């Protein structure tokens, strides 16, 4: 496979994987996050307990694949044309790394709390919901920004 074909394939796979991550962020930003504040906190906990086991494995594979492919995309980027020729890919990769750091440091502990059996008060339910939504929205900003950077990179690349 020629280098140009490989680079094009990596770009297509990378933008597709990043799209699915950014779509989750957009989903929460454009309505679902606000809707989750309007339901009783206990119902939010029940919903998260039902959803988490279904999406956890799929999102883990999605995130790790996106990290790997975006890093490969960066490595294959033409660095001879100057910083702006590869900066969007590098920054998008770093935003994905930041998202993963937030997942590990904040989202996973909140998920463990939600999925555990120690939450049993309305205050606890409200705090867990607030923490979970706060970090999903922050992570959404990161992933949407990274996706937009990749789109700008692709558009500028083909002008």
PDB file of N, CA, C and O in Angstrom, residues 10-64:
ATOM      1  N   UNK A  10      -5.892   6.253   7.132  1.00  0.00           N
ATOM      2  CA  UNK A  10      -5.769   6.644   8.536  1.00  0.00           C
ATOM      3  C   UNK A  10      -6.630   7.877   8.813  1.00  0.00           C
ATOM      4  O   UNK A  10      -7.306   7.959   9.843  1.00  0.00           O
ATOM      5  N   UNK A  11      -6.632   8.836   7.900  1.00  0.00           N
ATOM      6  CA  UNK A  11      -7.472  10.038   8.077  1.00  0.00           C
ATOM      7  C   UNK A  11      -8.947   9.671   8.140  1.00  0.00           C
ATOM      8  O   UNK A  11      -9.686  10.179   8.997  1.00  0.00           O
ATOM      9  N   UNK A  12      -9.394   8.824   7.241  1.00  0.00           N
ATOM     10  CA  UNK A  12     -10.809   8.432   7.200  1.00  0.00           C
ATOM     11  C   UNK A  12     -11.197   7.701   8.480  1.00  0.00           C
ATOM     12  O   UNK A  12     -12.225   8.011   9.104  1.00  0.00           O
ATOM     13  N   UNK A  13     -10.376   6.757   8.890  1.00  0.00           N
ATOM     14  CA  UNK A  13     -10.668   6.009  10.117  1.00  0.00           C
ATOM     15  C   UNK A  13     -10.607   6.942  11.322  1.00  0.00           C
ATOM     16  O   UNK A  13     -11.483   6.909  12.190  1.00  0.00           O
ATOM     17  N   UNK A  14      -9.597   7.804  11.358  1.00  0.00           N
ATOM     18  CA  UNK A  14      -9.432   8.729  12.482  1.00  0.00           C
ATOM     19  C   UNK A  14     -10.598   9.685  12.630  1.00  0.00           C
ATOM     20  O   UNK A  14     -11.114   9.886  13.736  1.00  0.00           O
ATOM     21  N   UNK A  15     -11.033  10.282  11.521  1.00  0.00           N
ATOM     22  CA  UNK A  15     -12.139  11.242  11.604  1.00  0.00           C
ATOM     23  C   UNK A  15     -13.435  10.528  11.978  1.00  0.00           C
ATOM     24  O   UNK A  15     -14.263  11.078  12.709  1.00  0.00           O
ATOM     25  N   UNK A  16     -13.604   9.306  11.529  1.00  0.00           N
ATOM     26  CA  UNK A  16     -14.807   8.540  11.866  1.00  0.00           C
ATOM     27  C   UNK A  16     -14.838   8.194  13.356  1.00  0.00           C
ATOM     28  O   UNK A  16     -15.864   8.391  14.029  1.00  0.00           O
ATOM     29  N   UNK A  17     -13.724   7.703  13.877  1.00  0.00           N
ATOM     30  CA  UNK A  17     -13.668   7.369  15.306  1.00  0.00           C
ATOM     31  C   UNK A  17     -13.866   8.614  16.163  1.00  0.00           C
ATOM     32  O   UNK A  17     -14.619   8.595  17.148  1.00  0.00           O
ATOM     33  N   UNK A  18     -13.202   9.693  15.777  1.00  0.00           N
ATOM     34  CA  UNK A  18     -13.324  10.939  16.539  1.00  0.00           C
ATOM     35  C   UNK A  18     -14.758  11.475  16.466  1.00  0.00           C
ATOM     36  O   UNK A  18     -15.270  12.032  17.437  1.00  0.00           O
ATOM     37  N   UNK A  19     -15.401  11.295  15.330  1.00  0.00           N
ATOM     38  CA  UNK A  19     -16.791  11.724  15.178  1.00  0.00           C
ATOM     39  C   UNK A  19     -17.688  11.059  16.220  1.00  0.00           C
ATOM     40  O   UNK A  19     -18.522  11.716  16.848  1.00  0.00           O
ATOM     41  N   UNK A  20     -17.534   9.761  16.412  1.00  0.00           N
ATOM     42  CA  UNK A  20     -18.383   9.058  17.369  1.00  0.00           C
ATOM     43  C   UNK A  20     -18.152   9.549  18.795  1.00  0.00           C
ATOM     44  O   UNK A  20     -19.096   9.633  19.583  1.00  0.00           O
ATOM     45  N   UNK A  21     -16.926   9.882  19.126  1.00  0.00           N
ATOM     46  CA  UNK A  21     -16.639  10.422  20.447  1.00  0.00           C
ATOM     47  C   UNK A  21     -17.247  11.817  20.586  1.00  0.00           C
ATOM     48  O   UNK A  21     -17.891  12.134  21.586  1.00  0.00           O
ATOM     49  N   UNK A  22     -17.048  12.661  19.575  1.00  0.00           N
ATOM     50  CA  UNK A  22     -17.599  14.023  19.608  1.00  0.00           C
ATOM     51  C   UNK A  22     -19.129  13.999  19.591  1.00  0.00           C
ATOM     52  O   UNK A  22     -19.773  14.858  20.205  1.00  0.00           O
ATOM     53  N   UNK A  23     -19.706  13.024  18.923  1.00  0.00           N
ATOM     54  CA  UNK A  23     -21.171  12.926  18.866  1.00  0.00           C
ATOM     55  C   UNK A  23     -21.745  12.704  20.262  1.00  0.00           C
ATOM     56  O   UNK A  23     -22.808  13.243  20.589  1.00  0.00           O
ATOM     57  N   UNK A  24     -21.045  11.940  21.085  1.00  0.00           N
ATOM     58  CA  UNK A  24     -21.500  11.750  22.455  1.00  0.00           C
ATOM     59  C   UNK A  24     -21.505  13.092  23.186  1.00  0.00           C
ATOM     60  O   UNK A  24     -22.467  13.429  23.875  1.00  0.00           O
ATOM     61  N   UNK A  25     -20.448  13.864  23.023  1.00  0.00           N
ATOM     62  CA  UNK A  25     -20.376  15.177  23.650  1.00  0.00           C
ATOM     63  C   UNK A  25     -21.477  16.095  23.165  1.00  0.00           C
ATOM     64  O   UNK A  25     -22.123  16.795  23.953  1.00  0.00           O
ATOM     65  N   UNK A  26     -21.716  16.086  21.863  1.00  0.00           N
ATOM     66  CA  UNK A  26     -22.769  16.930  21.290  1.00  0.00           C
ATOM     67  C   UNK A  26     -24.141  16.502  21.800  1.00  0.00           C
ATOM     68  O   UNK A  26     -24.993  17.347  22.101  1.00  0.00           O
ATOM     69  N   UNK A  27     -24.356  15.207  21.919  1.00  0.00           N
ATOM     70  CA  UNK A  27     -25.621  14.673  22.407  1.00  0.00           C
ATOM     71  C   UNK A  27     -25.957  15.238  23.787  1.00  0.00           C
ATOM     72  O   UNK A  27     -27.086  15.673  24.034  1.00  0.00           O
ATOM     73  N   UNK A  28     -24.975  15.258  24.670  1.00  0.00           N
ATOM     74  CA  UNK A  28     -25.205  15.787  26.012  1.00  0.00           C
ATOM     75  C   UNK A  28     -25.325  17.302  26.016  1.00  0.00           C
ATOM     76  O   UNK A  28     -26.115  17.863  26.762  1.00  0.00           O
ATOM     77  N   UNK A  29     -24.554  17.983  25.170  1.00  0.00           N
ATOM     78  CA  UNK A  29     -24.589  19.449  25.138  1.00  0.00           C
ATOM     79  C   UNK A  29     -25.873  20.005  24.537  1.00  0.00           C
ATOM     80  O   UNK A  29     -26.339  21.058  24.942  1.00  0.00           O
ATOM     81  N   UNK A  30     -26.411  19.314  23.564  1.00  0.00           N
ATOM     82  CA  UNK A  30     -27.570  19.856  22.859  1.00  0.00           C
ATOM     83  C   UNK A  30     -28.889  19.305  23.368  1.00  0.00           C
ATOM     84  O   UNK A  30     -29.851  19.231  22.637  1.00  0.00           O
ATOM     85  N   UNK A  31     -28.942  18.942  24.634  1.00  0.00           N
ATOM     86  CA  UNK A  31     -30.238  18.605  25.183  1.00  0.00           C
ATOM     87  C   UNK A  31     -30.260  17.519  26.225  1.00  0.00           C
ATOM     88  O   UNK A  31     -30.895  17.684  27.274  1.00  0.00           O
ATOM     89  N   UNK A  32     -29.612  16.403  25.974  1.00  0.00           N
ATOM     90  CA  UNK A  32     -29.773  15.272  26.882  1.00  0.00           C
ATOM     91  C   UNK A  32     -29.201  15.581  28.264  1.00  0.00           C
ATOM     92  O   UNK A  32     -29.764  15.179  29.275  1.00  0.00           O
ATOM     93  N   UNK A  33     -28.096  16.329  28.322  1.00  0.00           N
ATOM     94  CA  UNK A  33     -27.524  16.705  29.614  1.00  0.00           C
ATOM     95  C   UNK A  33     -28.488  17.527  30.434  1.00  0.00           C
ATOM     96  O   UNK A  33     -28.670  17.296  31.638  1.00  0.00           O
ATOM     97  N   UNK A  34     -29.149  18.487  29.782  1.00  0.00           N
ATOM     98  CA  UNK A  34     -30.131  19.317  30.487  1.00  0.00           C
ATOM     99  C   UNK A  34     -31.335  18.477  30.912  1.00  0.00           C
ATOM    100  O   UNK A  34     -31.888  18.671  31.988  1.00  0.00           O
ATOM    101  N   UNK A  35     -31.739  17.564  30.069  1.00  0.00           N
ATOM    102  CA  UNK A  35     -32.873  16.705  30.399  1.00  0.00           C
ATOM    103  C   UNK A  35     -32.573  15.843  31.625  1.00  0.00           C
ATOM    104  O   UNK A  35     -33.458  15.593  32.451  1.00  0.00           O
ATOM    105  N   UNK A  36     -31.321  15.411  31.759  1.00  0.00           N
ATOM    106  CA  UNK A  36     -30.958  14.580  32.905  1.00  0.00           C
ATOM    107  C   UNK A  36     -31.019  15.342  34.224  1.00  0.00           C
ATOM    108  O   UNK A  36     -31.172  14.743  35.287  1.00  0.00           O
ATOM    109  N   UNK A  37     -30.905  16.659  34.163  1.00  0.00           N
ATOM    110  CA  UNK A  37     -31.077  17.475  35.373  1.00  0.00           C
ATOM    111  C   UNK A  37     -32.559  17.619  35.736  1.00  0.00           C
ATOM    112  O   UNK A  37     -32.884  17.961  36.869  1.00  0.00           O
ATOM    113  N   UNK A  38     -33.443  17.367  34.781  1.00  0.00           N
ATOM    114  CA  UNK A  38     -34.882  17.539  35.014  1.00  0.00           C
ATOM    115  C   UNK A  38     -35.581  16.282  35.518  1.00  0.00           C
ATOM    116  O   UNK A  38     -36.767  16.330  35.808  1.00  0.00           O
ATOM    117  N   UNK A  39     -34.871  15.172  35.569  1.00  0.00           N
ATOM    118  CA  UNK A  39     -35.475  13.961  36.117  1.00  0.00           C
ATOM    119  C   UNK A  39     -35.003  13.803  37.566  1.00  0.00           C
ATOM    120  O   UNK A  39     -33.968  14.348  37.941  1.00  0.00           O
ATOM    121  N   UNK A  40     -35.747  13.082  38.370  1.00  0.00           N
ATOM    122  CA  UNK A  40     -35.290  12.864  39.750  1.00  0.00           C
ATOM    123  C   UNK A  40     -33.907  12.205  39.765  1.00  0.00           C
ATOM    124  O   UNK A  40     -33.602  11.347  38.922  1.00  0.00           O
ATOM    125  N   UNK A  41     -33.075  12.618  40.713  1.00  0.00           N
ATOM    126  CA  UNK A  41     -31.698  12.121  40.788  1.00  0.00           C
ATOM    127  C   UNK A  41     -31.650  10.603  40.929  1.00  0.00           C
ATOM    128  O   UNK A  41     -30.780   9.950  40.350  1.00  0.00           O
ATOM    129  N   UNK A  42     -32.590  10.038  41.657  1.00  0.00           N
ATOM    130  CA  UNK A  42     -32.611   8.582  41.822  1.00  0.00           C
ATOM    131  C   UNK A  42     -32.863   7.886  40.478  1.00  0.00           C
ATOM    132  O   UNK A  42     -32.275   6.848  40.185  1.00  0.00           O
ATOM    133  N   UNK A  43     -33.728   8.481  39.645  1.00  0.00           N
ATOM    134  CA  UNK A  43     -33.977   7.923  38.314  1.00  0.00           C
ATOM    135  C   UNK A  43     -32.727   8.013  37.435  1.00  0.00           C
ATOM    136  O   UNK A  43     -32.452   7.120  36.629  1.00  0.00           O
ATOM    137  N   UNK A  44     -31.959   9.103  37.588  1.00  0.00           N
ATOM    138  CA  UNK A  44     -30.697   9.242  36.862  1.00  0.00           C
ATOM    139  C   UNK A  44     -29.756   8.088  37.226  1.00  0.00           C
ATOM    140  O   UNK A  44     -29.129   7.486  36.351  1.00  0.00           O
ATOM    141  N   UNK A  45     -29.672   7.787  38.525  1.00  0.00           N
ATOM    142  CA  UNK A  45     -28.793   6.701  38.982  1.00  0.00           C
ATOM    143  C   UNK A  45     -29.240   5.368  38.383  1.00  0.00           C
ATOM    144  O   UNK A  45     -28.422   4.583  37.897  1.00  0.00           O
ATOM    145  N   UNK A  46     -30.531   5.125  38.375  1.00  0.00           N
ATOM    146  CA  UNK A  46     -31.066   3.883  37.790  1.00  0.00           C
ATOM    147  C   UNK A  46     -30.730   3.828  36.306  1.00  0.00           C
ATOM    148  O   UNK A  46     -30.293   2.783  35.795  1.00  0.00           O
ATOM    149  N   UNK A  47     -30.903   4.941  35.612  1.00  0.00           N
ATOM    150  CA  UNK A  47     -30.586   5.005  34.175  1.00  0.00           C
ATOM    151  C   UNK A  47     -29.108   4.723  33.930  1.00  0.00           C
ATOM    152  O   UNK A  47     -28.752   3.932  33.057  1.00  0.00           O
ATOM    153  N   UNK A  48     -28.215   5.356  34.698  1.00  0.00           N
ATOM    154  CA  UNK A  48     -26.771   5.144  34.532  1.00  0.00           C
ATOM    155  C   UNK A  48     -26.399   3.694  34.804  1.00  0.00           C
ATOM    156  O   UNK A  48     -25.559   3.129  34.114  1.00  0.00           O
ATOM    157  N   UNK A  49     -27.006   3.097  35.808  1.00  0.00           N
ATOM    158  CA  UNK A  49     -26.712   1.696  36.118  1.00  0.00           C
ATOM    159  C   UNK A  49     -27.139   0.776  34.978  1.00  0.00           C
ATOM    160  O   UNK A  49     -26.519  -0.267  34.758  1.00  0.00           O
ATOM    161  N   UNK A  50     -28.185   1.145  34.265  1.00  0.00           N
ATOM    162  CA  UNK A  50     -28.646   0.334  33.132  1.00  0.00           C
ATOM    163  C   UNK A  50     -27.798   0.563  31.886  1.00  0.00           C
ATOM    164  O   UNK A  50     -27.523  -0.372  31.129  1.00  0.00           O
ATOM    165  N   UNK A  51     -27.371   1.806  31.671  1.00  0.00           N
ATOM    166  CA  UNK A  51     -26.637   2.158  30.448  1.00  0.00           C
ATOM    167  C   UNK A  51     -25.166   1.769  30.533  1.00  0.00           C
ATOM    168  O   UNK A  51     -24.586   1.271  29.555  1.00  0.00           O
ATOM    169  N   UNK A  52     -24.542   1.997  31.671  1.00  0.00           N
ATOM    170  CA  UNK A  52     -23.096   1.824  31.806  1.00  0.00           C
ATOM    171  C   UNK A  52     -22.587   0.456  31.353  1.00  0.00           C
ATOM    172  O   UNK A  52     -21.628   0.394  30.574  1.00  0.00           O
ATOM    173  N   UNK A  53     -23.183  -0.653  31.786  1.00  0.00           N
ATOM    174  CA  UNK A  53     -22.636  -1.945  31.349  1.00  0.00           C
ATOM    175  C   UNK A  53     -22.767  -2.183  29.841  1.00  0.00           C
ATOM    176  O   UNK A  53     -21.968  -2.905  29.255  1.00  0.00           O
ATOM    177  N   UNK A  54     -23.724  -1.526  29.222  1.00  0.00           N
ATOM    178  CA  UNK A  54     -23.935  -1.715  27.787  1.00  0.00           C
ATOM    179  C   UNK A  54     -22.898  -0.941  26.969  1.00  0.00           C
ATOM    180  O   UNK A  54     -22.381  -1.444  25.975  1.00  0.00           O
ATOM    181  N   UNK A  55     -22.576   0.272  27.393  1.00  0.00           N
ATOM    182  CA  UNK A  55     -21.693   1.114  26.580  1.00  0.00           C
ATOM    183  C   UNK A  55     -20.234   1.089  27.023  1.00  0.00           C
ATOM    184  O   UNK A  55     -19.355   1.464  26.251  1.00  0.00           O
ATOM    185  N   UNK A  56     -19.958   0.671  28.229  1.00  0.00           N
ATOM    186  CA  UNK A  56     -18.594   0.743  28.773  1.00  0.00           C
ATOM    187  C   UNK A  56     -17.562   0.078  27.861  1.00  0.00           C
ATOM    188  O   UNK A  56     -16.567   0.687  27.494  1.00  0.00           O
ATOM    189  N   UNK A  57     -17.753  -1.146  27.510  1.00  0.00           N
ATOM    190  CA  UNK A  57     -16.773  -1.867  26.680  1.00  0.00           C
ATOM    191  C   UNK A  57     -16.626  -1.268  25.297  1.00  0.00           C
ATOM    192  O   UNK A  57     -15.506  -1.143  24.778  1.00  0.00           O
ATOM    193  N   UNK A  58     -17.741  -0.869  24.715  1.00  0.00           N
ATOM    194  CA  UNK A  58     -17.701  -0.292  23.369  1.00  0.00           C
ATOM    195  C   UNK A  58     -16.951   1.036  23.358  1.00  0.00           C
ATOM    196  O   UNK A  58     -16.158   1.308  22.454  1.00  0.00           O
ATOM    197  N   UNK A  59     -17.206   1.871  24.366  1.00  0.00           N
ATOM    198  CA  UNK A  59     -16.525   3.159  24.411  1.00  0.00           C
ATOM    199  C   UNK A  59     -15.052   3.007  24.747  1.00  0.00           C
ATOM    200  O   UNK A  59     -14.221   3.791  24.290  1.00  0.00           O
ATOM    201  N   UNK A  60     -14.707   2.003  25.530  1.00  0.00           N
ATOM    202  CA  UNK A  60     -13.297   1.762  25.832  1.00  0.00           C
ATOM    203  C   UNK A  60     -12.542   1.442  24.539  1.00  0.00           C
ATOM    204  O   UNK A  60     -11.480   2.013  24.265  1.00  0.00           O
ATOM    205  N   UNK A  61     -13.095   0.558  23.732  1.00  0.00           N
ATOM    206  CA  UNK A  61     -12.475   0.215  22.450  1.00  0.00           C
ATOM    207  C   UNK A  61     -12.449   1.429  21.528  1.00  0.00           C
ATOM    208  O   UNK A  61     -11.441   1.705  20.866  1.00  0.00           O
ATOM    209  N   UNK A  62     -13.537   2.193  21.489  1.00  0.00           N
ATOM    210  CA  UNK A  62     -13.613   3.388  20.648  1.00  0.00           C
ATOM    211  C   UNK A  62     -12.533   4.394  21.037  1.00  0.00           C
ATOM    212  O   UNK A  62     -11.809   4.909  20.178  1.00  0.00           O
ATOM    213  N   UNK A  63     -12.416   4.697  22.313  1.00  0.00           N
ATOM    214  CA  UNK A  63     -11.430   5.675  22.772  1.00  0.00           C
ATOM    215  C   UNK A  63     -10.003   5.214  22.500  1.00  0.00           C
ATOM    216  O   UNK A  63      -9.169   5.985  22.018  1.00  0.00           O
ATOM    217  N   UNK A  64      -9.702   3.972  22.834  1.00  0.00           N
ATOM    218  CA  UNK A  64      -8.341   3.478  22.615  1.00  0.00           C
ATOM    219  C   UNK A  64      -8.007   3.436  21.127  1.00  0.00           C
ATOM    220  O   UNK A  64      -6.889   3.778  20.722  1.00  0.00           O
TER     221      UNK A  64
END
